[in-house]
Tab-separated table of C-alpha atoms in Angstrom:
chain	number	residue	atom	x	y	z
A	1	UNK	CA	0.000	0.000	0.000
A	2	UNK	CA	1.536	3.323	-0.956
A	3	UNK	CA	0.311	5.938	0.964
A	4	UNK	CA	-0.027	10.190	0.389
A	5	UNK	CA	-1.842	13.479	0.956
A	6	UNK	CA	-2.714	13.791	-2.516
A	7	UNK	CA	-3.570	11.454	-5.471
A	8	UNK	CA	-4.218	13.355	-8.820
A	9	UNK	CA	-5.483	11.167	-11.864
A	10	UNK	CA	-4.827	12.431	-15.304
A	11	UNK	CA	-1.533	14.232	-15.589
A	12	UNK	CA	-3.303	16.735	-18.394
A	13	UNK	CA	-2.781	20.649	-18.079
A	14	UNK	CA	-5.547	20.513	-14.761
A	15	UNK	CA	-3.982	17.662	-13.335
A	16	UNK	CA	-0.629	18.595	-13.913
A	17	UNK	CA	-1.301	22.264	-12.157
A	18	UNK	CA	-3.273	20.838	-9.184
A	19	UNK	CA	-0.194	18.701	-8.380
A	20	UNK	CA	2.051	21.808	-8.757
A	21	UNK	CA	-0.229	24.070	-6.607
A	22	UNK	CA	-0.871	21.112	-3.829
A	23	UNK	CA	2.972	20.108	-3.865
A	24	UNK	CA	3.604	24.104	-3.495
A	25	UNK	CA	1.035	23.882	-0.630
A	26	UNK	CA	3.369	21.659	1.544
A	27	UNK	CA	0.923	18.204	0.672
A	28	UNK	CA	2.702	15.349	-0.179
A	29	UNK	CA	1.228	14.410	-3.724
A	30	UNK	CA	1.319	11.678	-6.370
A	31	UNK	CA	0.042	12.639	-10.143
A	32	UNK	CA	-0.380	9.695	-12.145
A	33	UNK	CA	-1.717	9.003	-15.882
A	34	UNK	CA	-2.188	6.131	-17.688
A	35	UNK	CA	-0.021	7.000	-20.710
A	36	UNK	CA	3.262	6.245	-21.280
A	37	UNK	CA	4.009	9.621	-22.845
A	38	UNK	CA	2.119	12.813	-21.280
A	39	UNK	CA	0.625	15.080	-23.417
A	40	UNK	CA	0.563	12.612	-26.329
A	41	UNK	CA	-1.704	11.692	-27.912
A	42	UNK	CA	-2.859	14.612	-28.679
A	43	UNK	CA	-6.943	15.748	-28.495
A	44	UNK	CA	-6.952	19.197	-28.508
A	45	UNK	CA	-6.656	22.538	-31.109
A	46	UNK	CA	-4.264	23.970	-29.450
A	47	UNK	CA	-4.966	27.020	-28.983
A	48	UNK	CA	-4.235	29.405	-26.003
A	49	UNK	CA	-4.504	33.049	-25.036
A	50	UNK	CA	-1.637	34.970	-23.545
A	51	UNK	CA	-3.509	36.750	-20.965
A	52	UNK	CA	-4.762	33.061	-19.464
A	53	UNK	CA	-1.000	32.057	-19.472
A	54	UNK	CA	-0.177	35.130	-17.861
A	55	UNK	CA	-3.074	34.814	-15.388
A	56	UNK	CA	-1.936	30.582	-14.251
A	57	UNK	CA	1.815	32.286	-13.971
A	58	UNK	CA	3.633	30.267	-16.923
A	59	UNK	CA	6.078	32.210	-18.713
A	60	UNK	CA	5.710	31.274	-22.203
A	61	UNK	CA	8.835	28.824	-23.858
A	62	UNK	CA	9.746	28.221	-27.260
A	63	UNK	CA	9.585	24.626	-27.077
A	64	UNK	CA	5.915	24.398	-26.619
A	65	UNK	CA	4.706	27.572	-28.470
A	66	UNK	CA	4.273	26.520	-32.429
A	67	UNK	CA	2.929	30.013	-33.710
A	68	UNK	CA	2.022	33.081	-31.923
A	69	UNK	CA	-0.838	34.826	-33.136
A	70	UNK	CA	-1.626	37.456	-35.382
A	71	UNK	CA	-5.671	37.748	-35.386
A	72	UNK	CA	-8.985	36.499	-36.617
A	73	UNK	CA	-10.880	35.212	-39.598
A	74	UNK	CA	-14.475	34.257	-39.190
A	75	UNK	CA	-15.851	32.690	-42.850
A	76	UNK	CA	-19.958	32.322	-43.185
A	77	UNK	CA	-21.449	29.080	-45.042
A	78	UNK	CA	-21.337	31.622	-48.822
A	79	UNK	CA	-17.504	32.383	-47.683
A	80	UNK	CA	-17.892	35.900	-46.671
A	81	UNK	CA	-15.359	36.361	-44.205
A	82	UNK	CA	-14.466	39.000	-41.718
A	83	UNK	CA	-11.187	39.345	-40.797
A	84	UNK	CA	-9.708	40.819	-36.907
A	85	UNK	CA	-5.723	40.939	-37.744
A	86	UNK	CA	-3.479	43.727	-36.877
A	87	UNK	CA	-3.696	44.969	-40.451
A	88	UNK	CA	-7.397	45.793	-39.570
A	89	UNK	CA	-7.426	46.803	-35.832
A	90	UNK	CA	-4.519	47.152	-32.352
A	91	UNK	CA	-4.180	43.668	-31.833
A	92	UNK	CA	-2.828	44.073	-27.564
A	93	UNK	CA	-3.518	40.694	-26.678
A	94	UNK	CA	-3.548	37.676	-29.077
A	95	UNK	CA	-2.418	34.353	-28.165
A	96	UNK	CA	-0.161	31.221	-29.344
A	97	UNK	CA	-0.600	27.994	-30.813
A	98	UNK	CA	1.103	25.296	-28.487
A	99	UNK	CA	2.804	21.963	-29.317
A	100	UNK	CA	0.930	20.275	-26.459
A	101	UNK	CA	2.948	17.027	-26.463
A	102	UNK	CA	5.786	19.584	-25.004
A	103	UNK	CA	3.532	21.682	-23.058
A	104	UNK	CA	1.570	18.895	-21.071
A	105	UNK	CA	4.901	17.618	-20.462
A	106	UNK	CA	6.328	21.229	-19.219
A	107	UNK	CA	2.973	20.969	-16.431
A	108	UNK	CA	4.403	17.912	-15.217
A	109	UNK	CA	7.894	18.923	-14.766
A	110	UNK	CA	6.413	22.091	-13.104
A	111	UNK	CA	4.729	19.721	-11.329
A	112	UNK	CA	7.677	17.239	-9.890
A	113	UNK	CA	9.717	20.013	-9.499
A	114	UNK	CA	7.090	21.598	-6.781
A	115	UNK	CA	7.975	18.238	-5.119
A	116	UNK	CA	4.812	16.217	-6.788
A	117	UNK	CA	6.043	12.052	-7.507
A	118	UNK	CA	4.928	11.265	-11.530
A	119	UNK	CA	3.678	7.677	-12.195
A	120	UNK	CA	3.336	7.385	-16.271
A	121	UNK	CA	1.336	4.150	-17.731
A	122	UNK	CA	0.020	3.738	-14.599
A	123	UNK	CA	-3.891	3.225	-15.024
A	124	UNK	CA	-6.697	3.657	-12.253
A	125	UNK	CA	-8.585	0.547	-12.145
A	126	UNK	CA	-11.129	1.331	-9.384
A	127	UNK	CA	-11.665	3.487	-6.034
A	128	UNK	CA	-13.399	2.435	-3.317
A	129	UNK	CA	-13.981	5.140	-0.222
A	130	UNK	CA	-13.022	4.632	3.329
A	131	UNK	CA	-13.331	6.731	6.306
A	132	UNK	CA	-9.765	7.896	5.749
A	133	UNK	CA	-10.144	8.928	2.175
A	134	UNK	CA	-10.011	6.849	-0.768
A	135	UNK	CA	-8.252	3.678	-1.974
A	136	UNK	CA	-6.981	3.485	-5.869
A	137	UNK	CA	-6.451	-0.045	-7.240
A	138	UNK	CA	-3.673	0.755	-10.023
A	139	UNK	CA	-2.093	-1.360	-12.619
A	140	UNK	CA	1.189	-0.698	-14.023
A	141	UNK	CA	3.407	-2.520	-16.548
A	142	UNK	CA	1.677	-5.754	-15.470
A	143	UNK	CA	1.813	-5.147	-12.002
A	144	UNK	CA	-1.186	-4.010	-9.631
A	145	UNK	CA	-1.044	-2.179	-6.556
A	146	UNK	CA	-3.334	0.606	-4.477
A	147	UNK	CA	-2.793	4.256	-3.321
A	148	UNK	CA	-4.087	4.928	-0.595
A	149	UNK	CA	-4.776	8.823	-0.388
A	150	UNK	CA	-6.684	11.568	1.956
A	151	UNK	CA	-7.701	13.902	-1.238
A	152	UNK	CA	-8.770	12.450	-4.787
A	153	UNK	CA	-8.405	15.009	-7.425
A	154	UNK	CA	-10.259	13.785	-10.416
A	155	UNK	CA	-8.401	15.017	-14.057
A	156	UNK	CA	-9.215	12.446	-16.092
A	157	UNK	CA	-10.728	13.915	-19.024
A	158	UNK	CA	-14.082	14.190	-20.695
A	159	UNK	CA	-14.808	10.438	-20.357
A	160	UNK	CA	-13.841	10.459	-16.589
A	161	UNK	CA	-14.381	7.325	-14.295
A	162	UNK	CA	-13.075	8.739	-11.623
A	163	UNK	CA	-15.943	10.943	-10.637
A	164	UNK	CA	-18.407	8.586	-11.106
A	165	UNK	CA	-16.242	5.510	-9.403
A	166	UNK	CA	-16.397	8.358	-6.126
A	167	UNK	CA	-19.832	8.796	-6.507
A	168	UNK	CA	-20.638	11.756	-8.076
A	169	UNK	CA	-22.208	12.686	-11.056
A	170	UNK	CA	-20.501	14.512	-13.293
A	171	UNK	CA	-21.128	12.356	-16.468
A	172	UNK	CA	-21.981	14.576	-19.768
A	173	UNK	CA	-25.386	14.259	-21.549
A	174	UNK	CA	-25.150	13.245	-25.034
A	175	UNK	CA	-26.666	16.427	-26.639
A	176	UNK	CA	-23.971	18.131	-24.219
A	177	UNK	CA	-21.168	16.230	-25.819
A	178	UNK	CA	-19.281	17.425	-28.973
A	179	UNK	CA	-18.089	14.960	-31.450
A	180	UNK	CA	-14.237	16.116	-32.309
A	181	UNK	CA	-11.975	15.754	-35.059
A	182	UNK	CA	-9.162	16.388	-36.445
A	183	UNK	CA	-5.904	16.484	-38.806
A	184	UNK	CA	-2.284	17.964	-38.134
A	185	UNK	CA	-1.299	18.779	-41.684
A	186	UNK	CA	1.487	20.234	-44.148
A	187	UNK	CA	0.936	21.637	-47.522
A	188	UNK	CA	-1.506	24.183	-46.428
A	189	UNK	CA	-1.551	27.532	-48.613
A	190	UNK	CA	-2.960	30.182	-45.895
A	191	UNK	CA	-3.646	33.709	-46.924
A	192	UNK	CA	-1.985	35.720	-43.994
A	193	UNK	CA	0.710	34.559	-42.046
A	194	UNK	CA	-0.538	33.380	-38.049
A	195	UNK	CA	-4.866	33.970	-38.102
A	196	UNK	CA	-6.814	31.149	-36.960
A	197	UNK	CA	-10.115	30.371	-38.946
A	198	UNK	CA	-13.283	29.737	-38.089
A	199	UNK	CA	-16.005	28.562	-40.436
A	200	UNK	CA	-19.267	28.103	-39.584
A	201	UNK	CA	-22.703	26.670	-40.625
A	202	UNK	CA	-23.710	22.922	-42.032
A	203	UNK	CA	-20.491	22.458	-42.848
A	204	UNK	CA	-19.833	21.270	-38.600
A	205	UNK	CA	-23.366	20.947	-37.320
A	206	UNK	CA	-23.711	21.933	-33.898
A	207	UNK	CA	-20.068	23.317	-34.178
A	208	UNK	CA	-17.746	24.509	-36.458
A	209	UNK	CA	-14.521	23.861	-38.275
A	210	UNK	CA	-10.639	25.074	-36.853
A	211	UNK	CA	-7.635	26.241	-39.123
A	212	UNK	CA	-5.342	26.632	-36.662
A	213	UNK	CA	-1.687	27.408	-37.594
A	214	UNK	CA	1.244	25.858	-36.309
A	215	UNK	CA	3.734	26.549	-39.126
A	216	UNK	CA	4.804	28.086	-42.588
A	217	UNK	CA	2.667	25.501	-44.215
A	218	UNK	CA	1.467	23.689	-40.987
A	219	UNK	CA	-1.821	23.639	-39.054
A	220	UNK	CA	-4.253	22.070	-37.014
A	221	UNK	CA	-7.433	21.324	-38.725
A	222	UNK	CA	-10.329	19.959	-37.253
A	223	UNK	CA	-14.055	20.447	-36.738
A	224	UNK	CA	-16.656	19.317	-33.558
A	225	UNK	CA	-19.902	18.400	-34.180
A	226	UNK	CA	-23.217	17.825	-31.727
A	227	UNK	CA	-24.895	14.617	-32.713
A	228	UNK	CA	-28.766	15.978	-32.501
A	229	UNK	CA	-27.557	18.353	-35.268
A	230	UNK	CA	-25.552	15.869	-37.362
A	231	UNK	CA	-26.504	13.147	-39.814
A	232	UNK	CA	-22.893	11.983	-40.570
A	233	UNK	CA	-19.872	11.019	-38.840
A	234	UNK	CA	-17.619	14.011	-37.608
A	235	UNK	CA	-14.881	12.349	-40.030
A	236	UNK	CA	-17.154	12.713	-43.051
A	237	UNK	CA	-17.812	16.452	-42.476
A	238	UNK	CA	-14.218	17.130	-42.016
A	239	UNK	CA	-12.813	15.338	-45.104
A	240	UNK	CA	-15.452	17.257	-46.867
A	241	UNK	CA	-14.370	20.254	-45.893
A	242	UNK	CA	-10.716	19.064	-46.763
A	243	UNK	CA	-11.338	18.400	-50.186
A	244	UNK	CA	-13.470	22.148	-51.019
A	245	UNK	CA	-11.273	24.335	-49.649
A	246	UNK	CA	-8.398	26.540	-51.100
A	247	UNK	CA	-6.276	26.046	-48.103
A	248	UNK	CA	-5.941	22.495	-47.709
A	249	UNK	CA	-6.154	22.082	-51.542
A	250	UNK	CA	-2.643	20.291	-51.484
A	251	UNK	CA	-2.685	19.400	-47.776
A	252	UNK	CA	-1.598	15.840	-46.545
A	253	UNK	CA	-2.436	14.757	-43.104
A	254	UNK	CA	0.752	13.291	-40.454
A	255	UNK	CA	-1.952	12.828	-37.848
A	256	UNK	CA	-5.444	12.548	-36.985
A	257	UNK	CA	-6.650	12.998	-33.293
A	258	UNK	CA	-10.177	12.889	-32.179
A	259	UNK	CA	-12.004	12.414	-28.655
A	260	UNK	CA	-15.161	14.234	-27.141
A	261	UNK	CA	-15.454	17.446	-25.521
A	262	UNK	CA	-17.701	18.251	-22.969
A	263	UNK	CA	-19.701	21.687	-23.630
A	264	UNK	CA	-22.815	21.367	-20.854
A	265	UNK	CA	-20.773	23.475	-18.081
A	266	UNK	CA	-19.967	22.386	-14.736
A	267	UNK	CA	-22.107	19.687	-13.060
A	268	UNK	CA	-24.307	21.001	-10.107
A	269	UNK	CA	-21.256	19.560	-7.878
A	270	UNK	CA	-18.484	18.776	-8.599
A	271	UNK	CA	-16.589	17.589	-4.871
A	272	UNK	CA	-17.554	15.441	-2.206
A	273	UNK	CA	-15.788	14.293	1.216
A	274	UNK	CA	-12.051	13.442	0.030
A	275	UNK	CA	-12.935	14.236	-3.286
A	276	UNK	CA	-12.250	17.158	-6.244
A	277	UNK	CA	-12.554	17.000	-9.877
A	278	UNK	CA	-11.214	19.195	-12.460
A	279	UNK	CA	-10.709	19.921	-15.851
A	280	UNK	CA	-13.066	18.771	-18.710
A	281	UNK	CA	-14.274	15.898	-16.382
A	282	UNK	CA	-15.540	18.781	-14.609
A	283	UNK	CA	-17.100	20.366	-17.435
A	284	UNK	CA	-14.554	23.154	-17.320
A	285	UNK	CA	-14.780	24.251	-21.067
A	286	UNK	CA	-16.139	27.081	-22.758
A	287	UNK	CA	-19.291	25.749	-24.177
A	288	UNK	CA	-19.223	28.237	-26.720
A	289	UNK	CA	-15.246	27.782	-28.170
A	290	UNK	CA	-15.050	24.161	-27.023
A	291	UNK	CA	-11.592	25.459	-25.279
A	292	UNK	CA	-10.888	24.129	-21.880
A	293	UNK	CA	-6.943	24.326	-21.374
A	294	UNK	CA	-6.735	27.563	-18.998
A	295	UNK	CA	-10.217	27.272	-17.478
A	296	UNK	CA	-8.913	23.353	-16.653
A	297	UNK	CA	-6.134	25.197	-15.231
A	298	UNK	CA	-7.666	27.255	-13.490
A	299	UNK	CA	-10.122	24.331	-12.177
A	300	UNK	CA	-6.612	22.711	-11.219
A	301	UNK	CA	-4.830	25.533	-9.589
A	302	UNK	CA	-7.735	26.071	-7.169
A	303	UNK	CA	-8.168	22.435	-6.382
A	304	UNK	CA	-4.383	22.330	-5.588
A	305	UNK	CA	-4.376	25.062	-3.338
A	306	UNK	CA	-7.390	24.107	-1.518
A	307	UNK	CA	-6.190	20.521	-0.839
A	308	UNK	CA	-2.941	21.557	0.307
A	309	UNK	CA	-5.240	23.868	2.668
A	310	UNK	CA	-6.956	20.815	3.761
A	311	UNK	CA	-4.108	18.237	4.353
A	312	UNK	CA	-2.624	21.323	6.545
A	313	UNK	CA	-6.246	22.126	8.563
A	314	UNK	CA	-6.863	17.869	8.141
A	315	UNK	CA	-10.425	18.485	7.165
A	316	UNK	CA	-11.314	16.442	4.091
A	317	UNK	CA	-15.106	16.965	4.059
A	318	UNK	CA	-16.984	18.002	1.741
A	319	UNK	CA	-17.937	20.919	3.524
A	320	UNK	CA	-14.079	21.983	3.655
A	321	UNK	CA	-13.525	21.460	0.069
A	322	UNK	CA	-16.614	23.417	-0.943
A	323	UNK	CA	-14.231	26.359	-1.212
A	324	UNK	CA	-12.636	25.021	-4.420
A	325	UNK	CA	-16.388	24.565	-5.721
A	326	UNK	CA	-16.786	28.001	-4.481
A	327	UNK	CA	-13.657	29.732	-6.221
A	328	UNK	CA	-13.445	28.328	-9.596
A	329	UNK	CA	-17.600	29.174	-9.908
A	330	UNK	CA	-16.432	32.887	-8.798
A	331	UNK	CA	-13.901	32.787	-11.387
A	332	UNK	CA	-15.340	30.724	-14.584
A	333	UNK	CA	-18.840	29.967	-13.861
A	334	UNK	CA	-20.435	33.155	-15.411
A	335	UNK	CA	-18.511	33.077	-17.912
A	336	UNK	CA	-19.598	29.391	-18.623
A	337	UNK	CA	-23.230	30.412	-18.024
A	338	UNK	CA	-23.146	32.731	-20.470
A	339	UNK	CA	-21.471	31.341	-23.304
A	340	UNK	CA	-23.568	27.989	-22.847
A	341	UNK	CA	-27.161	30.478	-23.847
A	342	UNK	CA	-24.800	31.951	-26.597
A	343	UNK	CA	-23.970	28.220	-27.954
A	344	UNK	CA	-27.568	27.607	-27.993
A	345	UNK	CA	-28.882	30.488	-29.155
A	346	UNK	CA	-26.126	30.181	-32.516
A	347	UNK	CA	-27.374	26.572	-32.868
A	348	UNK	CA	-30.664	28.048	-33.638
A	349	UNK	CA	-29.237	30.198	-36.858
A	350	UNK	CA	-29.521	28.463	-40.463
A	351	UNK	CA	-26.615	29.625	-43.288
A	352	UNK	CA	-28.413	32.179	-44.597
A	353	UNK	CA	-28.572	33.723	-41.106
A	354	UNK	CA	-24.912	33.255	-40.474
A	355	UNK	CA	-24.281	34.449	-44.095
A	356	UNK	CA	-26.187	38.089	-43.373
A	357	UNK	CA	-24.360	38.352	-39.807
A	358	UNK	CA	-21.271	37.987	-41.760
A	359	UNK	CA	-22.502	40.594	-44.264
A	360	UNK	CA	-23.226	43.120	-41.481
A	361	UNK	CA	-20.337	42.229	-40.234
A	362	UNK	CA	-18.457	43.894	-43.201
A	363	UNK	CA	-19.102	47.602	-41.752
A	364	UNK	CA	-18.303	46.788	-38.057
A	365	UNK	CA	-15.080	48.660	-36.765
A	366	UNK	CA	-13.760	45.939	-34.239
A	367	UNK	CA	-11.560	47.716	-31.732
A	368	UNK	CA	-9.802	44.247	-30.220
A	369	UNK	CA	-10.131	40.838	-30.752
A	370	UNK	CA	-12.359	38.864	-27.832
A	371	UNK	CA	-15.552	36.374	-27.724
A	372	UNK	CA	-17.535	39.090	-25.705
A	373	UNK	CA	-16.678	41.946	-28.338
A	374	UNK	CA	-17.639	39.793	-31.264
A	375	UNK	CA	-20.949	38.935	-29.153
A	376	UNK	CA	-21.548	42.644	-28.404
A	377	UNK	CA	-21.258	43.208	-32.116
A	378	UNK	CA	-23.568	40.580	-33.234
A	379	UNK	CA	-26.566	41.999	-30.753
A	380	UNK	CA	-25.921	45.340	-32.455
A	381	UNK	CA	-26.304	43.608	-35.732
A	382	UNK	CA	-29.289	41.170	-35.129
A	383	UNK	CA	-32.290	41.737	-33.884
A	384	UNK	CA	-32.961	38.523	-33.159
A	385	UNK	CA	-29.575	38.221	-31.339
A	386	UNK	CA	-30.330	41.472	-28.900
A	387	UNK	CA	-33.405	39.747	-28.167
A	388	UNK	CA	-32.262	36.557	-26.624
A	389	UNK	CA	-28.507	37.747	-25.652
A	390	UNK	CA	-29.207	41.793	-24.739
A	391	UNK	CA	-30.240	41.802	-21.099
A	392	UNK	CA	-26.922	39.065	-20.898
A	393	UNK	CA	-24.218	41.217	-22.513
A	394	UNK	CA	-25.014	44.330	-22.407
């Protein structure tokens, strides 16, 4: 039986910073995934800003920034397209592309070297709950062994088992549940160096498709999809969408990645006596971007500093660890409101109604790049927008 303050499952970006901030905390702490290489495979876009970096504290590194960022470009279903670069507007805060098979790993090390112990390809097999915390059967390289631990942190992705293993329900409705695909490819003829792209409409029901750049000639691209909205496989919109376009006109793919993301918001609760859970098993994603790495994070950061809290004050309960339930509501859960009645208010727009907000679009003076400015401008634009998103935005 090994035996600490803190077990962590999932050494993702939330995982990997509630391990930091716990180990910081003075907690003695174990973070453990099941892969034998953290951060790969890959299921994610990529995509950060540099004010959440700033916010979490991590200096940005070359090693695991691909591309910084220089704008915008939204495309309707009929291809008009409104562009938010610095050749159109002060562009004070963009963001970067990451290579998150480095970066994942650059969490961990932050991690270990706050004093956390990493266990790679070492897979949770079940929990079962004591009066002392919980006890995690593992199994690693053949062999099987438990954990004994006084505070569960829960960072196993969109598909967790942890959560539910503990008790709690924090399992993602299907309608809730975004259907995600994509390619890393070369070959790709963009026309301005560093914008991501968004295109939206039937062409990713539900969602929308990513060009994401990571190179000269390099990108992410990928699309999500909501099944109610779909008749087709995710796969079958995004090859479609491969073969029409100029960009990708001569693109081969080196890799595919796909997996689910969860875009319902956080679960009513998401802790319990011994117990936290972060990240996208906690429904910490943007329902309106799908992006969940520095809202995870930020899930993770306050989970970590609340447990080391606890181990100090040894008070486990759930009444105790209601302040990381209370902290990372304060600090994302508005935001996640909101977005979520945006999400479903855009699923409710056909292509010719995305193609006239476009067109409006075309005589809107952006003055910085941001969701919440690009919402602001579409009330202003659409009636039907100010209706159902006015009294939230403005």
């Amino acid at each position: 039986m090994i035996e600490t303050d803190v077990l962590v499952v999932g050494a993702g970006p939330a995982g990997s910073t509630a391990a930091k901030h716990a180990a910081l905390g003075g907690a003695k702490v174990i973070l453990m995934d099941k892969k034998s290489e953290i951060g790969s495979p890959k299921r994610c876009a990529e995509g950060v800003s540099k004010k959440g970096l700033k916010k979490l504290g991590i200096e940005p590194n070359p090693r695991f920034i691909a591309k910084e960022l220089d704008g915008v470009r939204l495309v309707s279903p009929n291809g008009t397209d409104v562009w938010m670069t610095s050749e159109e507007i002060e562009l004070p805060e963009a963001g970067y592309i990451l290579e998150r098979k480095v970066f994942d790993k650059f969490m961990a090390m932050d991690a270990a070297r706050a004093g956390a112990e990493i266990k790679v390809k070492t897979m949770a097999t079940g929990v079962i709950k004591s009066d002392e915390g919980f006890i995690v059967t593992c199994e690693s390289m053949g062999k099987e062994f438990d954990i004994k631990t006084k505070i569960l942190i829960a960072a196993d992705g969109p598909e967790s088992h942890i959560g539910r293993w503990a008790g709690l329900k924090t399992a993602q409705k299907a309608v809730h549940m975004e259907s995600g695909i994509q390619y890393e490819m070369c070959n790709l003829h963009f026309e301005r160096d560093g914008v991501i792209e968004f295109y939206f409409g039937s062409c990713a029901p539900g969602g929308y498709v990513w060009v994401f750049p990571k190179g000269d000639d390099i990108a992410n691209v990928g699309l999500a999809v909501i099944a109610p909205k779909a008749n087709k496989p995710a796969i079958e919109y995004l090859d479609d969408f491969v073969s029409k376009s100029p960009i990708t006109k001569d693109a081969q793919a080196v890799e595919i990645n796909v997996g689910g993301d969860p875009v319902g918001g956080m679960p009513k609760k998401i802790y319990d006596d011994h117990i936290m859970v972060v990240g996208d098993a906690a429904g910490q994603v943007n329902p309106l971007t799908g992006g969940g790495i520095i809202s995870g994070m930020t899930g993770g950061m306050y989970a970590g500093q609340v447990a080391a809290e606890a181990i100090k004050d040894e008070n486990y309960s759930a009444k105790y660890l209601k302040k990381y339930d209370s902290l990372v509501r304060e600090d994302i859960g508005e935001e996640i409101r909101k977005y979520s009645i945006v999400q479903e208010y855009l699923l409710t727009l056909s292509d010719e109604e995305l193609d006239d907000i476009a067109a409006e679009f075309q005589n809107v003076n952006f003055s910085k790049v941001s969701t919440t400015q690009l919402i602001k401008s579409l009330i202003k634009v659409s009636p039907k927008a100010a209706l159902k998103l006015g009294k939230i935005f403005l």
